[in-house]
CSV table of C-alpha atoms in Angstrom, one decimal:
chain,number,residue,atom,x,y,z
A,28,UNK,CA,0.0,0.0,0.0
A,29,UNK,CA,1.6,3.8,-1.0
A,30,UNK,CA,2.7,5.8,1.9
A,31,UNK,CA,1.2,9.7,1.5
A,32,UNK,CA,2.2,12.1,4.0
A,33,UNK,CA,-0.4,14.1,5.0
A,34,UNK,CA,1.2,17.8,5.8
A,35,UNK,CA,0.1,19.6,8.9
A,36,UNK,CA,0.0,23.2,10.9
A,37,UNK,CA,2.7,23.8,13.1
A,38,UNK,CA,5.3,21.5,11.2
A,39,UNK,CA,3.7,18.0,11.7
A,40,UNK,CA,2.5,15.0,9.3
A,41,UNK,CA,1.2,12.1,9.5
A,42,UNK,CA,2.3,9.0,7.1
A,43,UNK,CA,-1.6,7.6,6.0
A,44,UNK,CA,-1.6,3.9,3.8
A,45,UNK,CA,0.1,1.0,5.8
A,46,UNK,CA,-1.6,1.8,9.0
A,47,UNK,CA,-4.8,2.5,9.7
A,48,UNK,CA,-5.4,6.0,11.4
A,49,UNK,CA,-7.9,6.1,14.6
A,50,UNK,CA,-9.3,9.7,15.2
A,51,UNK,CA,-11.1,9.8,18.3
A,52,UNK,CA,-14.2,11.7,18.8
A,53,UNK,CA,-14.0,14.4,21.7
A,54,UNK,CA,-17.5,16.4,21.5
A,55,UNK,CA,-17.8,19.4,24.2
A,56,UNK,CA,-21.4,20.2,23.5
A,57,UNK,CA,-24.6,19.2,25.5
A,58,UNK,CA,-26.9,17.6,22.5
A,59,UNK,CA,-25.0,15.2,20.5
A,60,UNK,CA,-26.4,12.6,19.4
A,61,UNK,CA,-24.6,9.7,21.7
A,62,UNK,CA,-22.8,11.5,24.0
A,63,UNK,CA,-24.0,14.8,24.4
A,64,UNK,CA,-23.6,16.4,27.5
A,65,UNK,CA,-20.6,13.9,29.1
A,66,UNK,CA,-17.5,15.7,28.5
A,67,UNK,CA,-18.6,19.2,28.3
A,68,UNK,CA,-17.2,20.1,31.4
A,69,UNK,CA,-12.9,20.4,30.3
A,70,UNK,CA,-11.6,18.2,32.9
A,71,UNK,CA,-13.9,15.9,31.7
A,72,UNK,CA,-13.2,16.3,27.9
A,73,UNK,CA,-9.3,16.5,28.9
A,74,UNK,CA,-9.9,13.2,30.9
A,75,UNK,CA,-11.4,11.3,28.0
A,76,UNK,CA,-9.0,12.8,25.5
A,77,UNK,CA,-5.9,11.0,28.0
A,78,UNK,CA,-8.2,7.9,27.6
A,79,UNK,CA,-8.4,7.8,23.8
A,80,UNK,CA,-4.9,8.8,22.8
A,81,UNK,CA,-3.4,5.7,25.3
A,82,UNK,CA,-6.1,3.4,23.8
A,83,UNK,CA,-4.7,4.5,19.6
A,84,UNK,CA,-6.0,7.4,19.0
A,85,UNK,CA,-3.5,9.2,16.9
A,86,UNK,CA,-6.0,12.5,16.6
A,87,UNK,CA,-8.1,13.6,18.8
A,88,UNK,CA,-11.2,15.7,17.0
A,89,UNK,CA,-12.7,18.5,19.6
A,90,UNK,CA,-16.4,19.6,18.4
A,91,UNK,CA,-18.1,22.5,19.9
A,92,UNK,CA,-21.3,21.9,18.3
A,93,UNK,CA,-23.3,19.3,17.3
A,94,UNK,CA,-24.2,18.2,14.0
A,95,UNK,CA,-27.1,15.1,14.6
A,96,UNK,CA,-30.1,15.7,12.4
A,97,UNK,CA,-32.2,18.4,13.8
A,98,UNK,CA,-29.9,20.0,15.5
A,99,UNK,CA,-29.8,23.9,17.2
A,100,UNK,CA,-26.9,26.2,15.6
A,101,UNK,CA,-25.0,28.1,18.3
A,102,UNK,CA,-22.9,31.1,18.1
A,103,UNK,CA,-19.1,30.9,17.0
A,104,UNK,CA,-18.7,32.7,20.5
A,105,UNK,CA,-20.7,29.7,22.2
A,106,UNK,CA,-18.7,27.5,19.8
A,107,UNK,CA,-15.1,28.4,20.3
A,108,UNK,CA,-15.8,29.0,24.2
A,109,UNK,CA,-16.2,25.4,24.3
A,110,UNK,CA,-13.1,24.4,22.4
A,111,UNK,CA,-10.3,26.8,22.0
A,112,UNK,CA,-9.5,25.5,25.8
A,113,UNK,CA,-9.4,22.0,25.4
A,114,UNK,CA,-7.4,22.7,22.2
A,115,UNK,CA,-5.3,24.5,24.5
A,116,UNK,CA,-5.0,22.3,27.2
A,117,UNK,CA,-4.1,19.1,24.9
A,118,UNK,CA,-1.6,21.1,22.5
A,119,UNK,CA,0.3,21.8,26.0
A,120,UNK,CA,0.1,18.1,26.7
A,121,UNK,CA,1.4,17.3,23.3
A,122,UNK,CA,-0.3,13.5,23.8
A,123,UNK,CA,-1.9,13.5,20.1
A,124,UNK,CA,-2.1,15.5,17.4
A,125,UNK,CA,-5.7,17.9,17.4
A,126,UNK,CA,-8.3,17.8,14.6
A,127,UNK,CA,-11.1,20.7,15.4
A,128,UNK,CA,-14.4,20.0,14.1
A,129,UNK,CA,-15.4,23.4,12.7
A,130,UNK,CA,-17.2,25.2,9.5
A,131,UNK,CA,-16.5,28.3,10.7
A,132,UNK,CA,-13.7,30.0,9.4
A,133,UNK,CA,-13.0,32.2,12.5
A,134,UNK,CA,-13.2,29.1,14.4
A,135,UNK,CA,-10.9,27.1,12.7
A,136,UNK,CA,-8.4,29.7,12.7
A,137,UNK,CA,-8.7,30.5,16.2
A,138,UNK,CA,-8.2,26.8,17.4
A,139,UNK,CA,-5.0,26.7,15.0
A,140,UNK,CA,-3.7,29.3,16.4
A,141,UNK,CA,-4.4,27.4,20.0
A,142,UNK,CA,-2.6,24.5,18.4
A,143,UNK,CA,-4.4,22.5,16.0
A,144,UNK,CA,-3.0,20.6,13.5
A,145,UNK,CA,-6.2,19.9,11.3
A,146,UNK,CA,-9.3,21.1,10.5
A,147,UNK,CA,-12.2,19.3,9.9
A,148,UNK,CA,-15.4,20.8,8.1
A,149,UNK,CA,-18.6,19.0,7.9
A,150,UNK,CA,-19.7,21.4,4.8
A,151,UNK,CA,-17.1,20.9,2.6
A,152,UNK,CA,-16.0,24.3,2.5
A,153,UNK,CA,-19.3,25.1,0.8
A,154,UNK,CA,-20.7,26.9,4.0
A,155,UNK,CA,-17.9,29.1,4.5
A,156,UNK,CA,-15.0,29.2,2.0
A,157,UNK,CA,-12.9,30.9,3.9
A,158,UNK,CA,-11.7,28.1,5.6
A,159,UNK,CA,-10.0,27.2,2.6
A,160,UNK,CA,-7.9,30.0,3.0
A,161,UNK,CA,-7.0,29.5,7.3
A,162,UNK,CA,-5.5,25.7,5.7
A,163,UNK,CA,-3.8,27.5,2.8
A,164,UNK,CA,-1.9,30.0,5.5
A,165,UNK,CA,-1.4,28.1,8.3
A,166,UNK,CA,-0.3,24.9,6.8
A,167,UNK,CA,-3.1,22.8,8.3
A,168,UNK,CA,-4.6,19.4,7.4
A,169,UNK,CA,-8.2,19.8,6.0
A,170,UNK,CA,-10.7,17.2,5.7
A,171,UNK,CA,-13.0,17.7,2.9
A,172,UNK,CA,-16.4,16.2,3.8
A,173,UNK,CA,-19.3,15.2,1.8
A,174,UNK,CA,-22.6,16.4,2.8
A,175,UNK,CA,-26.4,16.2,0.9
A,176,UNK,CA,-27.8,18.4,3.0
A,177,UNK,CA,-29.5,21.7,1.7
A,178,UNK,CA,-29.5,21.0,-1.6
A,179,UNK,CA,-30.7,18.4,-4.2
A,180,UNK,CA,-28.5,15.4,-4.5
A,181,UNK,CA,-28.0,13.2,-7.4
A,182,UNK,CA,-29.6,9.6,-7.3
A,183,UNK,CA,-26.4,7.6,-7.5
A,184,UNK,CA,-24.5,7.8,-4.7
A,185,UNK,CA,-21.3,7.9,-5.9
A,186,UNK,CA,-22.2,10.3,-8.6
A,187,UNK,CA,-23.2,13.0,-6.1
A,188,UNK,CA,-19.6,12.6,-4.3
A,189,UNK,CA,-17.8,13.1,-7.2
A,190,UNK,CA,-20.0,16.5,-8.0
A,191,UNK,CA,-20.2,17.1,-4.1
A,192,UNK,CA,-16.4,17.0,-3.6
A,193,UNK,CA,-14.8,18.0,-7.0
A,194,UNK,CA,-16.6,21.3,-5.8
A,195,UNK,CA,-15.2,21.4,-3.0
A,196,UNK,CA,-11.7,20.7,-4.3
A,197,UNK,CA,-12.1,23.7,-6.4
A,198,UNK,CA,-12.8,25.9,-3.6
A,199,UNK,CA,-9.5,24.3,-2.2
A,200,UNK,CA,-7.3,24.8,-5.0
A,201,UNK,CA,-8.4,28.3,-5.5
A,202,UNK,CA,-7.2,29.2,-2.4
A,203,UNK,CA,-3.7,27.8,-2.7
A,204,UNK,CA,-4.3,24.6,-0.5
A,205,UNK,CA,-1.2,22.2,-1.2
A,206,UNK,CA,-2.9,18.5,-2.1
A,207,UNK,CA,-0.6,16.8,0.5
A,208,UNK,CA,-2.9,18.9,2.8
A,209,UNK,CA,-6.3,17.3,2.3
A,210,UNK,CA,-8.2,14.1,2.9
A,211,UNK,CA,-11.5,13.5,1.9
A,212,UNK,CA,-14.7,11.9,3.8
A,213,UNK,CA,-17.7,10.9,1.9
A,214,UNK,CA,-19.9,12.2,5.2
A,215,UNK,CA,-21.9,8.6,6.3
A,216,UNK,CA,-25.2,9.7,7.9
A,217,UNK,CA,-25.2,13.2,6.6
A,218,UNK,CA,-28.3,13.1,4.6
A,219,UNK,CA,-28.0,9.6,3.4
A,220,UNK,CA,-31.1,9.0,5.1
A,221,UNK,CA,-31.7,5.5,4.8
A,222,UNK,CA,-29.8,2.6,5.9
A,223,UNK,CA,-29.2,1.4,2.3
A,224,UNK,CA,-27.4,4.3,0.8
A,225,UNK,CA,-25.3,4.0,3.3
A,226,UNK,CA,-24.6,0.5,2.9
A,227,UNK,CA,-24.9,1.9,-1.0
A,228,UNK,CA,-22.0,3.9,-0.3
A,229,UNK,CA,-20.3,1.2,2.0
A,230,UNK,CA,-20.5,-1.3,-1.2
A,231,UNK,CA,-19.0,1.4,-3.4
A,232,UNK,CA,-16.4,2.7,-1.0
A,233,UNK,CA,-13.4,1.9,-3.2
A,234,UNK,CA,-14.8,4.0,-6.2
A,235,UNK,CA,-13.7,7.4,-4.4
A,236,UNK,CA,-9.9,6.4,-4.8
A,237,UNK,CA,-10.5,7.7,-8.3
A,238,UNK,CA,-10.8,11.0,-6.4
A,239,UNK,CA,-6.8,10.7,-5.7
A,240,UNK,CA,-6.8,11.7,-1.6
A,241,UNK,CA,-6.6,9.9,1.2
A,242,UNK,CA,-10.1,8.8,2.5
A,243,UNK,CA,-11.5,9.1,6.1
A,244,UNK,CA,-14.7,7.3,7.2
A,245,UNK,CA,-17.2,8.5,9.7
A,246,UNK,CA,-19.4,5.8,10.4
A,247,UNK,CA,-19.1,5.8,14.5
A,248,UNK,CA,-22.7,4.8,15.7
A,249,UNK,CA,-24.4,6.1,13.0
A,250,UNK,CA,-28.2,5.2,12.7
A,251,UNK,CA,-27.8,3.0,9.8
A,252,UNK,CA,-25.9,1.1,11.9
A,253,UNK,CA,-28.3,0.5,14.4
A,254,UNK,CA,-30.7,-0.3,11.2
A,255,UNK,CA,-28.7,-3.3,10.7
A,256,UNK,CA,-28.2,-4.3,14.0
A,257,UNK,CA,-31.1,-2.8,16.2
A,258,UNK,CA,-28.7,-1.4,18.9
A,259,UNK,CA,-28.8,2.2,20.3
A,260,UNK,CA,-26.2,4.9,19.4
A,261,UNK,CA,-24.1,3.7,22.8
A,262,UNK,CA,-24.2,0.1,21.8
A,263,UNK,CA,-22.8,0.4,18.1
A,264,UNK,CA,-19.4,0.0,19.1
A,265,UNK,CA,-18.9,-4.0,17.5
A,266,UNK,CA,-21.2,-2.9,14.6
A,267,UNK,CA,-19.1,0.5,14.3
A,268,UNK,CA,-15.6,-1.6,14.3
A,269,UNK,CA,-17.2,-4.2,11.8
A,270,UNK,CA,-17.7,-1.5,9.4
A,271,UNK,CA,-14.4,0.1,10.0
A,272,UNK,CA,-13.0,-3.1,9.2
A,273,UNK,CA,-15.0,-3.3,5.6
A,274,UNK,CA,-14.0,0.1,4.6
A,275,UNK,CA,-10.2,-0.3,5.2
A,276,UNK,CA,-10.4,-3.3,3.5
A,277,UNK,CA,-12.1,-0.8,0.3
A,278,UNK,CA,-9.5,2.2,1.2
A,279,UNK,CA,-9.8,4.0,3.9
A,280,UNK,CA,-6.9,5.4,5.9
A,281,UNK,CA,-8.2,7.1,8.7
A,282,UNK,CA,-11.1,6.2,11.3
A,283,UNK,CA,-13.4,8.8,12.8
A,284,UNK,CA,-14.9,6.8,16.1
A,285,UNK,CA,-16.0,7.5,19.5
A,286,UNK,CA,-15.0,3.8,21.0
A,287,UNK,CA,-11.3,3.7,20.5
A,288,UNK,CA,-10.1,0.6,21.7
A,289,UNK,CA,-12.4,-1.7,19.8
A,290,UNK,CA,-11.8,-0.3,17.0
A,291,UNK,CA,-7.9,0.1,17.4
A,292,UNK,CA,-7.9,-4.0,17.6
A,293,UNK,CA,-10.1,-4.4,15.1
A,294,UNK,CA,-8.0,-2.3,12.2
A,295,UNK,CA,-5.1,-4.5,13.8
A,296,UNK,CA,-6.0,-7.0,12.0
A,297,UNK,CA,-6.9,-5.7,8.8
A,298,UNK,CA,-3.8,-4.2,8.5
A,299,UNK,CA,-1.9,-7.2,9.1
A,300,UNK,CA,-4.1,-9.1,6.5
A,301,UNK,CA,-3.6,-6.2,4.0
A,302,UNK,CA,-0.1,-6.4,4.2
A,303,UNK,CA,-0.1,-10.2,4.2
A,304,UNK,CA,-2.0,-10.0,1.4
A,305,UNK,CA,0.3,-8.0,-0.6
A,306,UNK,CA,3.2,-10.6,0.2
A,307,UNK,CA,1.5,-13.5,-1.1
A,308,UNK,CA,2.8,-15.2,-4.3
A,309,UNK,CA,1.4,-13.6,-7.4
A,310,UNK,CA,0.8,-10.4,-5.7
C-alpha cells in the first residue's frame, strides 16, 4: 500500500496507507447525538482525550457543536468558548495531534492558532469558503467532507460525491491549498437517510480512490448502523468496528470513532491481512 504524508499546521505530518489511522471523537457540546452532555465540562473532555490517545488514538477531533439531524446552531462565540480551551489544554500536553471540528472560518483559525494541526469541516468548505484560505496559510490538514444536506442530491450515490467533492476541491485549489494537505470523507449519515445508501455507499467505497486523496470514514454509531443491528447509538461499538474493518479493506486510511479501543484491535488485524496480502505469491 503507497505511503502519502499528510502535511500539517505547526510542522507536523502524518504517514496515511500502511496503518490504519484512529481519530477519536471528543464532542464538548450538551446535545449530541450519543454522547451529548458527558465531556462538556474540560476536565472531563481532557480526561477522556488521555483515555483515547493511550487506547490508539492518533488524533483527537474537539467539536463545539453538534451536527445530529435536527440540531440547534449556536454562536461561534458559544462555539469556540467550548473548544479553544481543550485545544489548549491538549496542544500543551502534546499526547496526540488535534483535529477541530469546525465550519467556521473564524473558528478554525482560532483553534489553530491554540494548536491545532487539522481542521475538519462538515460542509465541505461550501458553507464558508474561507476556511479554505485558514489551511492555505497556516499549513493545516483539511478534511474535505461530503454532505447532501441543503441542496438536491443526485440519485447515484457515488455520482453526487464526485459533483459534491470536485466542488469542494475547487474551492481548495483556488485558495492555494497544497494536495498533500487534504483528505476526503464521503460524510456517512449526513443526509444519506436511509440505511441502504449507506450501505450503498459502503458497497462502493473503493470508487472514491478515483478521487486521488486519502479517505476518512465516519461511520461511528451512526443510525444506519443501528438499522442493521437494532442497537442504540451507545451500543454500536462492534457494529461500528465491523464497518471500519470493511471500509479499510475498500481504502480507507483514517477512522473517525467515538470507542477507540475496539476499534484500534479491530483495524489491527486488517492491516496485518492487507499487508499479508500484498506478500503472497502472485501479488
Amino acid at each position: 500500500m503507497t505511503t502519502r504524508r499528510w502535511q500539517l499546521a505547526h510542522g507536523r505530518h502524518l504517514d496515511l496507507g500502511p496503518k490504519s489511522v484512529v481519530v477519536g471523537i471528543l464532542n464538548v457540546t450538551p446535545d449530541s447525538f450519543s454522547d451529548g452532555g458527558l465531556f462538556i465540562a474540560p476536565e472531563k473532555a481532557l480526561a477522556q482525550a488521555r483515555r483515547m490517545a493511550e487506547e490508539g488514538a492518533a488524533i483527537i477531533d474537539v467539536g463545539g457543536e453538534s451536527t445530529r439531524p435536527g440540531f440547534a446552531p449556536i454562536s461561534a462565540e458559544e462555539e469556540q468558548a467550548r473548544v479553544l480551551p481543550v485545544i489548549e489544554a491538549l496542544a500543551t500536553s502534546g499526547e496526540a495531534l488535534i483535529s477541530v471540528d469546525t465550519y467556521r472560518e473564524d473558528t478554525a483559525r482560532r483553534a489553530v492558532a491554540a494548536g491545532a494541526h487539522i481542521v475538519n469541516d462538515v460542509w465541505g468548505l461550501q458553507r464558508e469558503p474561507g476556511i479554505a484560505k485558514v489551511a492555505a496559510e497556516t499549513g493545516a490538514g483539511l478534511i474535505i467532507m461530503h454532505t447532501g444536506r441543503e441542496r438536491r442530491k443526485l440519485p447515484d450515490v457515488i455520482e453526487d460525491q464526485l459533483l459534491f467533492l470536485s466542488k469542494s476541491l475547487e474551492i481548495a485549489r483556488a485558495s492555494n491549498v497544497a494536495d498533500d494537505q487534504i483528505v476526503l470523507d464521503p460524510g456517512f449519515g449526513f443526509a444519506k437517510e436511509t440505511t441502504e445508501e449507506n450501505l450503498d455507499l459502503m458497497a462502493r467505497f473503493s470508487e472514491l480512490q478515483a478521487l486521488g486523496f486519502p479517505l476518512m470514514a465516519g461511520t461511528s454509531r451512526k443510525r444506519f448502523i443501528g438499522g442493521v443491528t437494532r442497537r442504540e447509538p451507545a451500543e454500536r461499538a462492534v457494529g461500528t468496528a465491523a464497518t471500519s474493518v470493511i471500509l479499510r479493506l475498500k481504502g480507507a486510511d483514517l477512522f473517525r470513532v467515538h470507542d477507540v479501543a475496539i476499534n484500534v484491535d479491530a483495524l489491527a488485524m486488517a492491516d496485518a491481512m492487507l499487508a499479508r496480502e500484498k506478500l503472497s505469491p502472485g501479488r
